[in-house]
mmCIF file of C-alpha atoms and ligand atoms in Angstrom:
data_model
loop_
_atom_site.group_PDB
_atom_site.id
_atom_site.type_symbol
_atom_site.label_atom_id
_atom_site.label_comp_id
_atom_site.label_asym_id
_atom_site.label_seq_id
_atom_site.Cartn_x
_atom_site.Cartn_y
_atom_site.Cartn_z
ATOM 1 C CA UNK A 9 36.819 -40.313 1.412
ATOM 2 C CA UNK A 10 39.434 -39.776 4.534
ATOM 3 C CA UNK A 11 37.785 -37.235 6.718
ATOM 4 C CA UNK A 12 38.858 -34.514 5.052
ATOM 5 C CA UNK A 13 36.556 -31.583 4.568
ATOM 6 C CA UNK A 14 37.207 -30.709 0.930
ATOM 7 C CA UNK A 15 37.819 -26.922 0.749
ATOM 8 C CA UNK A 16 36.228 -24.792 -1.899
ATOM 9 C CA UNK A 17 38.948 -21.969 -2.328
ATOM 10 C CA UNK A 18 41.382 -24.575 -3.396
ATOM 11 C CA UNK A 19 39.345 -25.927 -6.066
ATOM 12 C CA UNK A 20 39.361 -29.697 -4.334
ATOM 13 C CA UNK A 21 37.227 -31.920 -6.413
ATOM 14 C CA UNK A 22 38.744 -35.345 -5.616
ATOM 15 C CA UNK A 23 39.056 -37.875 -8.397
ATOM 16 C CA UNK A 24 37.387 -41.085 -7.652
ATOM 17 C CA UNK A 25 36.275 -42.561 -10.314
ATOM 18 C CA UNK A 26 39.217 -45.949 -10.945
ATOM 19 C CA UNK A 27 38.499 -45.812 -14.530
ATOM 20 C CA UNK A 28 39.326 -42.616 -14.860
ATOM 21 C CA UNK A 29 42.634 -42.653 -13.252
ATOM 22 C CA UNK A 30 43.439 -45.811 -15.610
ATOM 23 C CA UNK A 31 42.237 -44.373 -18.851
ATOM 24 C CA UNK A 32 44.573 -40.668 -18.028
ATOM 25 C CA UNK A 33 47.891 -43.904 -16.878
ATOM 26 C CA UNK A 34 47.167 -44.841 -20.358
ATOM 27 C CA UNK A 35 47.400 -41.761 -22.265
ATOM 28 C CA UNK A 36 51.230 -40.929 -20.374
ATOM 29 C CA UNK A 37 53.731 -40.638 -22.774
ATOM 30 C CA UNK A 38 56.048 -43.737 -22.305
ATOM 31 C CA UNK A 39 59.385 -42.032 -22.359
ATOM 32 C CA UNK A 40 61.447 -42.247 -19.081
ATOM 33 C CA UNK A 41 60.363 -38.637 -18.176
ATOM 34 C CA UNK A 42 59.363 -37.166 -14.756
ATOM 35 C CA UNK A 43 55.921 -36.398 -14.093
ATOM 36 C CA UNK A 44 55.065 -32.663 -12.452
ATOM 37 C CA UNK A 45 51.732 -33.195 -10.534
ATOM 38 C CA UNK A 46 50.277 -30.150 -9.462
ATOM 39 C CA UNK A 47 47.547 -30.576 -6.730
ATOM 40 C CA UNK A 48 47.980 -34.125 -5.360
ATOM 41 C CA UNK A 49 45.296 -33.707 -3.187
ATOM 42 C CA UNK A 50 44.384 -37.589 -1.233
ATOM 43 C CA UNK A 51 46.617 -38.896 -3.484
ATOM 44 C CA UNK A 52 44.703 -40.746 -5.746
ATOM 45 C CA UNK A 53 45.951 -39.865 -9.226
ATOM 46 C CA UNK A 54 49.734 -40.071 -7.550
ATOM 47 C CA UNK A 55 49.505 -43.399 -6.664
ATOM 48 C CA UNK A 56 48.977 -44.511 -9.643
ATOM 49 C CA UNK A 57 51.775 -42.136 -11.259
ATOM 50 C CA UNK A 58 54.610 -43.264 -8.689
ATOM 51 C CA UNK A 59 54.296 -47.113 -10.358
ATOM 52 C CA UNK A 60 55.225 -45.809 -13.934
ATOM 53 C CA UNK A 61 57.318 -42.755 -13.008
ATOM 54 C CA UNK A 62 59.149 -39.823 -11.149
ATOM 55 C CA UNK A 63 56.994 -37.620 -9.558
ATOM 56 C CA UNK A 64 57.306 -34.201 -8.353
ATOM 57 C CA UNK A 65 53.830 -32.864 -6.948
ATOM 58 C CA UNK A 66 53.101 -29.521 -5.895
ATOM 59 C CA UNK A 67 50.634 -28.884 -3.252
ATOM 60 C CA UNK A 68 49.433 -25.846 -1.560
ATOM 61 C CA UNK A 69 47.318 -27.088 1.393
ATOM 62 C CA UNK A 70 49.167 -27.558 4.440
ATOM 63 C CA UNK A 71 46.369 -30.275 6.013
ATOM 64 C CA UNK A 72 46.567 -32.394 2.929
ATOM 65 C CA UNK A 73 50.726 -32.119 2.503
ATOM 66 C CA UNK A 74 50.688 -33.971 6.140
ATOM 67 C CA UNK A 75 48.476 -36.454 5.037
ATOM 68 C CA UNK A 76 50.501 -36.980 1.565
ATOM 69 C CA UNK A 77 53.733 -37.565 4.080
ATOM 70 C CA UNK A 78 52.287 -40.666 5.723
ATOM 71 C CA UNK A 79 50.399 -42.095 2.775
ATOM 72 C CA UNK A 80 53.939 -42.179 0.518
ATOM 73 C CA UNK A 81 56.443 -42.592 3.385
ATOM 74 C CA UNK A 82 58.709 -44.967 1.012
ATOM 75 C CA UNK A 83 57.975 -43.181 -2.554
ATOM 76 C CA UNK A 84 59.482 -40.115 -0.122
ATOM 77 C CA UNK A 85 62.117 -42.048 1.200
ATOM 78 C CA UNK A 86 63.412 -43.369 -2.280
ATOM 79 C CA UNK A 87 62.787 -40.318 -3.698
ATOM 80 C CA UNK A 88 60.322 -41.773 -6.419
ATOM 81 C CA UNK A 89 58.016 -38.918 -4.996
ATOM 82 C CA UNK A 90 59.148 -35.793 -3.976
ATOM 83 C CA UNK A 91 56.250 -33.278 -2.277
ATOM 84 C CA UNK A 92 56.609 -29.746 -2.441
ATOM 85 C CA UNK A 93 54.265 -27.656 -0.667
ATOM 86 C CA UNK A 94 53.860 -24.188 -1.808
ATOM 87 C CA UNK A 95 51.233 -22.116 -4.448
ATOM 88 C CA UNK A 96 52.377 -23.396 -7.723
ATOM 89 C CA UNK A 97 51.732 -20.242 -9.489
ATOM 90 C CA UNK A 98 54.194 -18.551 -6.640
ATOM 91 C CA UNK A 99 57.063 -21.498 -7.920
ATOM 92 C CA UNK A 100 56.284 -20.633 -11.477
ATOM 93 C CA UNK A 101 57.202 -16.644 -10.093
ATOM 94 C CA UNK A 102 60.265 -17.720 -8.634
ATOM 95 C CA UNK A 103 61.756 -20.252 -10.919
ATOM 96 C CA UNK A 104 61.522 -20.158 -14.748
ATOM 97 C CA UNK A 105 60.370 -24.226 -14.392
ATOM 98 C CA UNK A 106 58.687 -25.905 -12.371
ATOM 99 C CA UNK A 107 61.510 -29.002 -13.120
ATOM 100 C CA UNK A 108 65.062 -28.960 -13.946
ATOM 101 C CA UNK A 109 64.934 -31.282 -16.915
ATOM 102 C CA UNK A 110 62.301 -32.439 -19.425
ATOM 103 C CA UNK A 111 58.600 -32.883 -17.693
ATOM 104 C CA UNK A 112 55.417 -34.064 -18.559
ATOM 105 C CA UNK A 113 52.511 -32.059 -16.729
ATOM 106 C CA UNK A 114 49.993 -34.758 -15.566
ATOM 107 C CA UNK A 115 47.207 -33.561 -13.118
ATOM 108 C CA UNK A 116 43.293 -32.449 -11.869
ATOM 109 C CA UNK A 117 43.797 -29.275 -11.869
ATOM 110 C CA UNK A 118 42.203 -26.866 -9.769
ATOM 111 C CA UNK A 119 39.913 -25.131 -11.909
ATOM 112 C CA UNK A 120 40.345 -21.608 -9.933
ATOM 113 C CA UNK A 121 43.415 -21.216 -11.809
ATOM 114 C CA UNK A 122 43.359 -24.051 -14.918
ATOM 115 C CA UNK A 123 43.766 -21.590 -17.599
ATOM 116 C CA UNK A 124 46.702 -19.759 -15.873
ATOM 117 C CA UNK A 125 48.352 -22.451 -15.286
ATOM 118 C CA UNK A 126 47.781 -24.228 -18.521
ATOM 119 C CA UNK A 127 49.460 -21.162 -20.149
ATOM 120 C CA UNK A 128 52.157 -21.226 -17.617
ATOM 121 C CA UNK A 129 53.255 -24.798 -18.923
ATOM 122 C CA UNK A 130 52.722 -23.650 -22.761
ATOM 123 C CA UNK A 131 55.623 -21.393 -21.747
ATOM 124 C CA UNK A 132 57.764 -23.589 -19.261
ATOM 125 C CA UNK A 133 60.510 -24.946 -21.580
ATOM 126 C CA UNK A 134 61.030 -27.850 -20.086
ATOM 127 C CA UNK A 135 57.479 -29.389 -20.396
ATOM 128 C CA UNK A 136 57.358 -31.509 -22.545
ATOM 129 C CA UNK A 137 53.646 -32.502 -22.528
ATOM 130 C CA UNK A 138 50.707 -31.305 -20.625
ATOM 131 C CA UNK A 139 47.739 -34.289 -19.663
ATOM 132 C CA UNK A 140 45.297 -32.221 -17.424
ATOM 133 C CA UNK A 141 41.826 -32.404 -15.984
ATOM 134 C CA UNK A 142 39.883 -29.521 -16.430
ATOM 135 C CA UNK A 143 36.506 -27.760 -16.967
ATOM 136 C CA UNK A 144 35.111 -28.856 -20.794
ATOM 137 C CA UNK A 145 34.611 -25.229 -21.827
ATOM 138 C CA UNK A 146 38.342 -24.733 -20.929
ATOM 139 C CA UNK A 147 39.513 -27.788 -22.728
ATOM 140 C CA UNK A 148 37.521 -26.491 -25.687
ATOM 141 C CA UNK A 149 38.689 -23.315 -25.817
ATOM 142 C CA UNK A 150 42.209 -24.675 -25.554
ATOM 143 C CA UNK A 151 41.631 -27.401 -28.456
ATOM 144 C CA UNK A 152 39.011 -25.796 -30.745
ATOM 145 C CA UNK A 153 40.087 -25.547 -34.719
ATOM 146 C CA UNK A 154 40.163 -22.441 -36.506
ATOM 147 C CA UNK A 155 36.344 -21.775 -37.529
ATOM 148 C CA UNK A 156 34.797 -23.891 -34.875
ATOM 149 C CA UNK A 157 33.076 -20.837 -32.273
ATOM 150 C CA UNK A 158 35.119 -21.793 -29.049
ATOM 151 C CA UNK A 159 38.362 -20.886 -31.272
ATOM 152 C CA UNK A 160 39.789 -18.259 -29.111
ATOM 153 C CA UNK A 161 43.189 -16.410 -28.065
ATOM 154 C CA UNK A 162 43.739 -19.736 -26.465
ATOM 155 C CA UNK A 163 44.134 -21.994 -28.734
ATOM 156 C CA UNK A 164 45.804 -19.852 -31.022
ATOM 157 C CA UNK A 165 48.594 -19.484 -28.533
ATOM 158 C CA UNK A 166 48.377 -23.870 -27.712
ATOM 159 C CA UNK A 167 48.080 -23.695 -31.507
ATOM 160 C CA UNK A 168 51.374 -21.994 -32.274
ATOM 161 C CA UNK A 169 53.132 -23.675 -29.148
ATOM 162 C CA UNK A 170 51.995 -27.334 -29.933
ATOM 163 C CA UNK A 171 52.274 -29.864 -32.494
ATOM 164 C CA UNK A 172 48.918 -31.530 -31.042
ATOM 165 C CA UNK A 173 46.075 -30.074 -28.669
ATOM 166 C CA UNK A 174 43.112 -31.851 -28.267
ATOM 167 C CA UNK A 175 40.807 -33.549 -25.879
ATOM 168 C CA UNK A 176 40.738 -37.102 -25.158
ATOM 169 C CA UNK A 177 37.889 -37.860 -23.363
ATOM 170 C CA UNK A 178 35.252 -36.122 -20.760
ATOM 171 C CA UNK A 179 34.215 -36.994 -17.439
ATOM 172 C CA UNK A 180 31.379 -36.065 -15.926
ATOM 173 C CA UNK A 181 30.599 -34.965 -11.945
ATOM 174 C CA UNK A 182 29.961 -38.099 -10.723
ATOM 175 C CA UNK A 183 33.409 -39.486 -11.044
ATOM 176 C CA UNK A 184 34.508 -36.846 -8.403
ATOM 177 C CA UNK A 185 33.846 -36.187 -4.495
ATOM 178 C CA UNK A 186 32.490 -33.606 -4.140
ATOM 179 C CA UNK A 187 31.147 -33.168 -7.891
ATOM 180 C CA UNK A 188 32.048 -30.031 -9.901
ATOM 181 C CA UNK A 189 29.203 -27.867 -11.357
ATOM 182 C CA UNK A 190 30.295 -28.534 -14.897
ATOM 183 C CA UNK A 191 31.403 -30.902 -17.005
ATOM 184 C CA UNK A 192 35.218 -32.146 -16.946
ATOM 185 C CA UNK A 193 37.490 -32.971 -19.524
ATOM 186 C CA UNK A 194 41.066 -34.292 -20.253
ATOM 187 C CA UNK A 195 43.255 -32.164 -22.486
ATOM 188 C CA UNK A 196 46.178 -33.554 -23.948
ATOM 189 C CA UNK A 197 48.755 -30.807 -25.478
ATOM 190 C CA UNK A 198 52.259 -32.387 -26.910
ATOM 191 C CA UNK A 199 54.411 -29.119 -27.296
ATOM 192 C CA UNK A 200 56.273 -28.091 -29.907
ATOM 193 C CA UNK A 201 59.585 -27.284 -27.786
ATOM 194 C CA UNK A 202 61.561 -24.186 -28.546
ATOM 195 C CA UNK A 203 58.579 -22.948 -29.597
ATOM 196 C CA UNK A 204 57.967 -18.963 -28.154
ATOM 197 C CA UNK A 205 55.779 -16.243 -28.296
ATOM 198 C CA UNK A 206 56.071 -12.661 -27.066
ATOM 199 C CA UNK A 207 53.941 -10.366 -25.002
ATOM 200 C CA UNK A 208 52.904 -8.352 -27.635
ATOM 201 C CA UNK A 209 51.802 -11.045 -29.714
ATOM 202 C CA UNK A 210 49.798 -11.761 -26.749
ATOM 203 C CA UNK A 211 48.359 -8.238 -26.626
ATOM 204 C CA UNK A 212 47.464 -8.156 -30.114
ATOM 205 C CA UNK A 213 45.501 -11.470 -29.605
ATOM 206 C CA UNK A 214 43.615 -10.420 -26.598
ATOM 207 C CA UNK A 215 42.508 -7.208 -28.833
ATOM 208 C CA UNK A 216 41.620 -9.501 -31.549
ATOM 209 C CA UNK A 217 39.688 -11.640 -29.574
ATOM 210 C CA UNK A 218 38.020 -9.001 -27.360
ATOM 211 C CA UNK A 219 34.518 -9.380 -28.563
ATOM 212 C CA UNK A 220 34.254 -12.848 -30.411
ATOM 213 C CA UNK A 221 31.556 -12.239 -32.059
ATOM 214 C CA UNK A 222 32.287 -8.673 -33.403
ATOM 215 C CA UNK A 223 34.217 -8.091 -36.669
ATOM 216 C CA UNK A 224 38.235 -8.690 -36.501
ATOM 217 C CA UNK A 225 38.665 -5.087 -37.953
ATOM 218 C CA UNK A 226 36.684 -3.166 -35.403
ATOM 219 C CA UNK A 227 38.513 -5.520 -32.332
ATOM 220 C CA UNK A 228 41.642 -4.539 -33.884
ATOM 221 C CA UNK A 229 40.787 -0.657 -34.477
ATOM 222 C CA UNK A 230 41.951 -0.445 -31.029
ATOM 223 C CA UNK A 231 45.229 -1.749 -31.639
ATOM 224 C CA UNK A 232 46.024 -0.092 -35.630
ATOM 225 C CA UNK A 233 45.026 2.698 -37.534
ATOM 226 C CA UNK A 234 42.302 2.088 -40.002
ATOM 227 C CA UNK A 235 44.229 2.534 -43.424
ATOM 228 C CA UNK A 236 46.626 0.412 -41.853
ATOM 229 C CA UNK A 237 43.790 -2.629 -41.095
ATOM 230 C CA UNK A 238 42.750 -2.040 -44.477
ATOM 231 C CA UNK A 239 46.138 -2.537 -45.912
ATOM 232 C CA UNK A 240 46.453 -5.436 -43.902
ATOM 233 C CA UNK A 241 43.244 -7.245 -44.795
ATOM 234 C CA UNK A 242 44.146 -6.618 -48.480
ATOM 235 C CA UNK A 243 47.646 -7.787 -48.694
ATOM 236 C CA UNK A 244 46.276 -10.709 -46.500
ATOM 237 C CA UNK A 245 43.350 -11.441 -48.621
ATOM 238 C CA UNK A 246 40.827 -11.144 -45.535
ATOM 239 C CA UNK A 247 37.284 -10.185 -45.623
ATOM 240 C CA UNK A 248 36.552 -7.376 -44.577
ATOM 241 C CA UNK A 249 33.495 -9.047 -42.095
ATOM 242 C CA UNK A 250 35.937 -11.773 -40.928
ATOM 243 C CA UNK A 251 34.717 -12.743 -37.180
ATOM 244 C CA UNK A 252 37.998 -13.636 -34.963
ATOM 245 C CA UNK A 253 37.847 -17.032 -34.688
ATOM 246 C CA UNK A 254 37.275 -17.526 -38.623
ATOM 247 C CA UNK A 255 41.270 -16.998 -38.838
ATOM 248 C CA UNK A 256 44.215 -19.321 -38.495
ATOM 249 C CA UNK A 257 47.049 -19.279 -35.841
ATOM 250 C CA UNK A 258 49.596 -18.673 -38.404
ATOM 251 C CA UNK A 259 47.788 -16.301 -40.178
ATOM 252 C CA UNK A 260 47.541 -14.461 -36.831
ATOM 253 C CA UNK A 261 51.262 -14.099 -36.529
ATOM 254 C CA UNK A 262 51.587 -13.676 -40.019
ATOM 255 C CA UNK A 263 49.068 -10.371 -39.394
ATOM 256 C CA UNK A 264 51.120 -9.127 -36.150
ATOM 257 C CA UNK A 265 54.092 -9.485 -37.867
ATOM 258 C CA UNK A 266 53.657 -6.902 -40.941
ATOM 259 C CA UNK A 267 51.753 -4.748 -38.030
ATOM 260 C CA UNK A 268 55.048 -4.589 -36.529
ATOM 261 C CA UNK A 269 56.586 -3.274 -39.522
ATOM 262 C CA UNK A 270 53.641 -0.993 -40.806
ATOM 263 C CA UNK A 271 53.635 0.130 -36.754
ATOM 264 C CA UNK A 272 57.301 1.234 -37.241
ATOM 265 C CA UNK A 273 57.720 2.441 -40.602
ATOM 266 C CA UNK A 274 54.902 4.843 -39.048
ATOM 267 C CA UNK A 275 56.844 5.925 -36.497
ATOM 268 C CA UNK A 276 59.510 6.843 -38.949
HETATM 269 N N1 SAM B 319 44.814 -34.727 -7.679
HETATM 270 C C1 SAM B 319 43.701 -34.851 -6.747
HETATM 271 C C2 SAM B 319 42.645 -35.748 -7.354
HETATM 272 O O1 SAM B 319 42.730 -36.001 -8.561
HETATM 273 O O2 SAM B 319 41.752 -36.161 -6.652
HETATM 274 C C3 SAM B 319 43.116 -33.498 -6.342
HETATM 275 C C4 SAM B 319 42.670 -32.592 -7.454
HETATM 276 S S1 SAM B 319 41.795 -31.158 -6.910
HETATM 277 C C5 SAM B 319 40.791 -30.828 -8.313
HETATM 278 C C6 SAM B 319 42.974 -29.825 -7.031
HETATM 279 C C7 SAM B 319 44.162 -29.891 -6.068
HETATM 280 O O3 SAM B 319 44.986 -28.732 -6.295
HETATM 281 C C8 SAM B 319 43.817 -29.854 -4.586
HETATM 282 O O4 SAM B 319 44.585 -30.799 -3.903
HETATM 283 C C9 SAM B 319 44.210 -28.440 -4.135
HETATM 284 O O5 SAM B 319 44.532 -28.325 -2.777
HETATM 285 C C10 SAM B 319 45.391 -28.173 -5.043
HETATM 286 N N2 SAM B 319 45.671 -26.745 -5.276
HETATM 287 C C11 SAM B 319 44.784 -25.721 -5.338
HETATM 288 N N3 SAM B 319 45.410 -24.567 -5.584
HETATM 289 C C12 SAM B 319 46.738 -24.840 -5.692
HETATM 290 C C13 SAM B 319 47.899 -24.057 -5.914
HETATM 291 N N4 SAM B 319 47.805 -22.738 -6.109
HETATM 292 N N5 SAM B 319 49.108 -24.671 -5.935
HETATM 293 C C14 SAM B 319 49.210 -26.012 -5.733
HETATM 294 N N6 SAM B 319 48.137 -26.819 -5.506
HETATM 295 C C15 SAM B 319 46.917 -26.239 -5.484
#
């Protein structure tokens, strides 16, 4: 590695395994699209992105941005590569995309933030596909099926906002410098564009989900009345000891739907 110290509170885990880098070139959509990298870090994963496509990477550490600027001095120059340097998260805040037209998100995350950013690109309208290293329990929670136990809020939301979430393959420490604690894999999400879903949907989940292994109805006692859960779960046809991830995505928004009318015939 170039003698850079790699710096915990960025979440740098480099990428070094070749293989790796091939097998994630491979699973790019082929389409003409830019790429967004976030986190170029050495560069690794870029350079092998700047043959195929457009790039846009977004970086936040100032030491590596310099050494980004000599390594791609002509991708900068012919604009194949353009580097912005700035918290991703704080672009995301200030712009509704993190592109102007159609993306693809392809990129090692850092796994401080993987979820949150994840759900940020679930949301950006313009991404088209997200291809992202991150920690396996993440990727699961993203990709499980309804009924599987790492079914959670998550993947009810990629569920509802995709037309395909899964993982492709894992990667284990060793393929990185330094090496992660866990175990890494690559999710692969290929939105469902137009595709929205609103805050309160979002609330209603997170109740729902609140304790995963507790009974839907008592997570959701917190959010409706009893008679009204009851009514729900029998117009519904649900159990009445139904655990939250035992229940579909579109189920789910089936549910929070007729809560929103029980919630304001109530309130009439
Ligand atoms: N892409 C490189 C690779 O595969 O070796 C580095 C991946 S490393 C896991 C994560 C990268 O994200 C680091 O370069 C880190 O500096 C960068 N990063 C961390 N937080 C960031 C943020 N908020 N915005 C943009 N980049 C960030």
């Amino acid at each position: 590695m170039e003698n850079v110290k790699a710096k915990k509170k960025y979440g740098q885990n480099f990428l070094k395994d070749e293989s790796v880098l091939l097998k994630i070139i491979e699973s790019m959509p082929k389409a003409d699209r830019t790429v967004v990298e976030i986190g170029p870090g050495l560069g690794d994963l870029t350079k092998q992105l700047v043959k195929y496509k457009n790039v846009r990477a977004y970086e936040v550490d100032t030491d590596l941005i310099s050494i980004l600027q000599s390594k791609f001095a002509n991708e900068l120059d012919s604009k194949q590569l353009e580097l912005i340097h700035t918290d991703v998260l704080e672009a995301w805040d200030k712009q509704k995309s993190l592109y102007d037209g159609n993306y693809d998100l392809i990129a090692n995350l850092p796994y401080y933030i993987a979820t949150n950013i994840i759900l940020r690109a679930l949301e950006d309208d313009n991404c088209e596909h997200i291809i992202v290293m991150i920690q396996k329990e993440v990727a699961k929670k993203f990709s499980a099926k309804p009924k599987e136990k790492e079914y959670s809020s998550l993947a009810v939301i990629a569920e509802l906002l995709s037309k395909d979430s899964r993982i492709l393959f894992d990667v284990p420490p060793e393929s990185f410098d330094p090496p992660p604690k866990v175990m890494s894999s690559i999710l692969f999400i290929k939105k469902d564009l137009g595709k929205t879903i609103d805050k309160g949907f979002k609330d209603f989940l997170k109740a729902a989900f609140m304790q995963p292994r507790k009974k839907l109805n008592k997570n959701l006692s917190s959010k409706l009345p009893k008679e009204v859960l009851k009514t729900l779960f029998e117009e519904f046809d649900i159990a009445e000891n139904v655990r939250p991830h035992e229940v579909s995505a579109s189920l789910y928004s089936q549910l929070y739907k007729r809560a929103l009318i029980y919630g304001r015939n109530e309130e009439n």
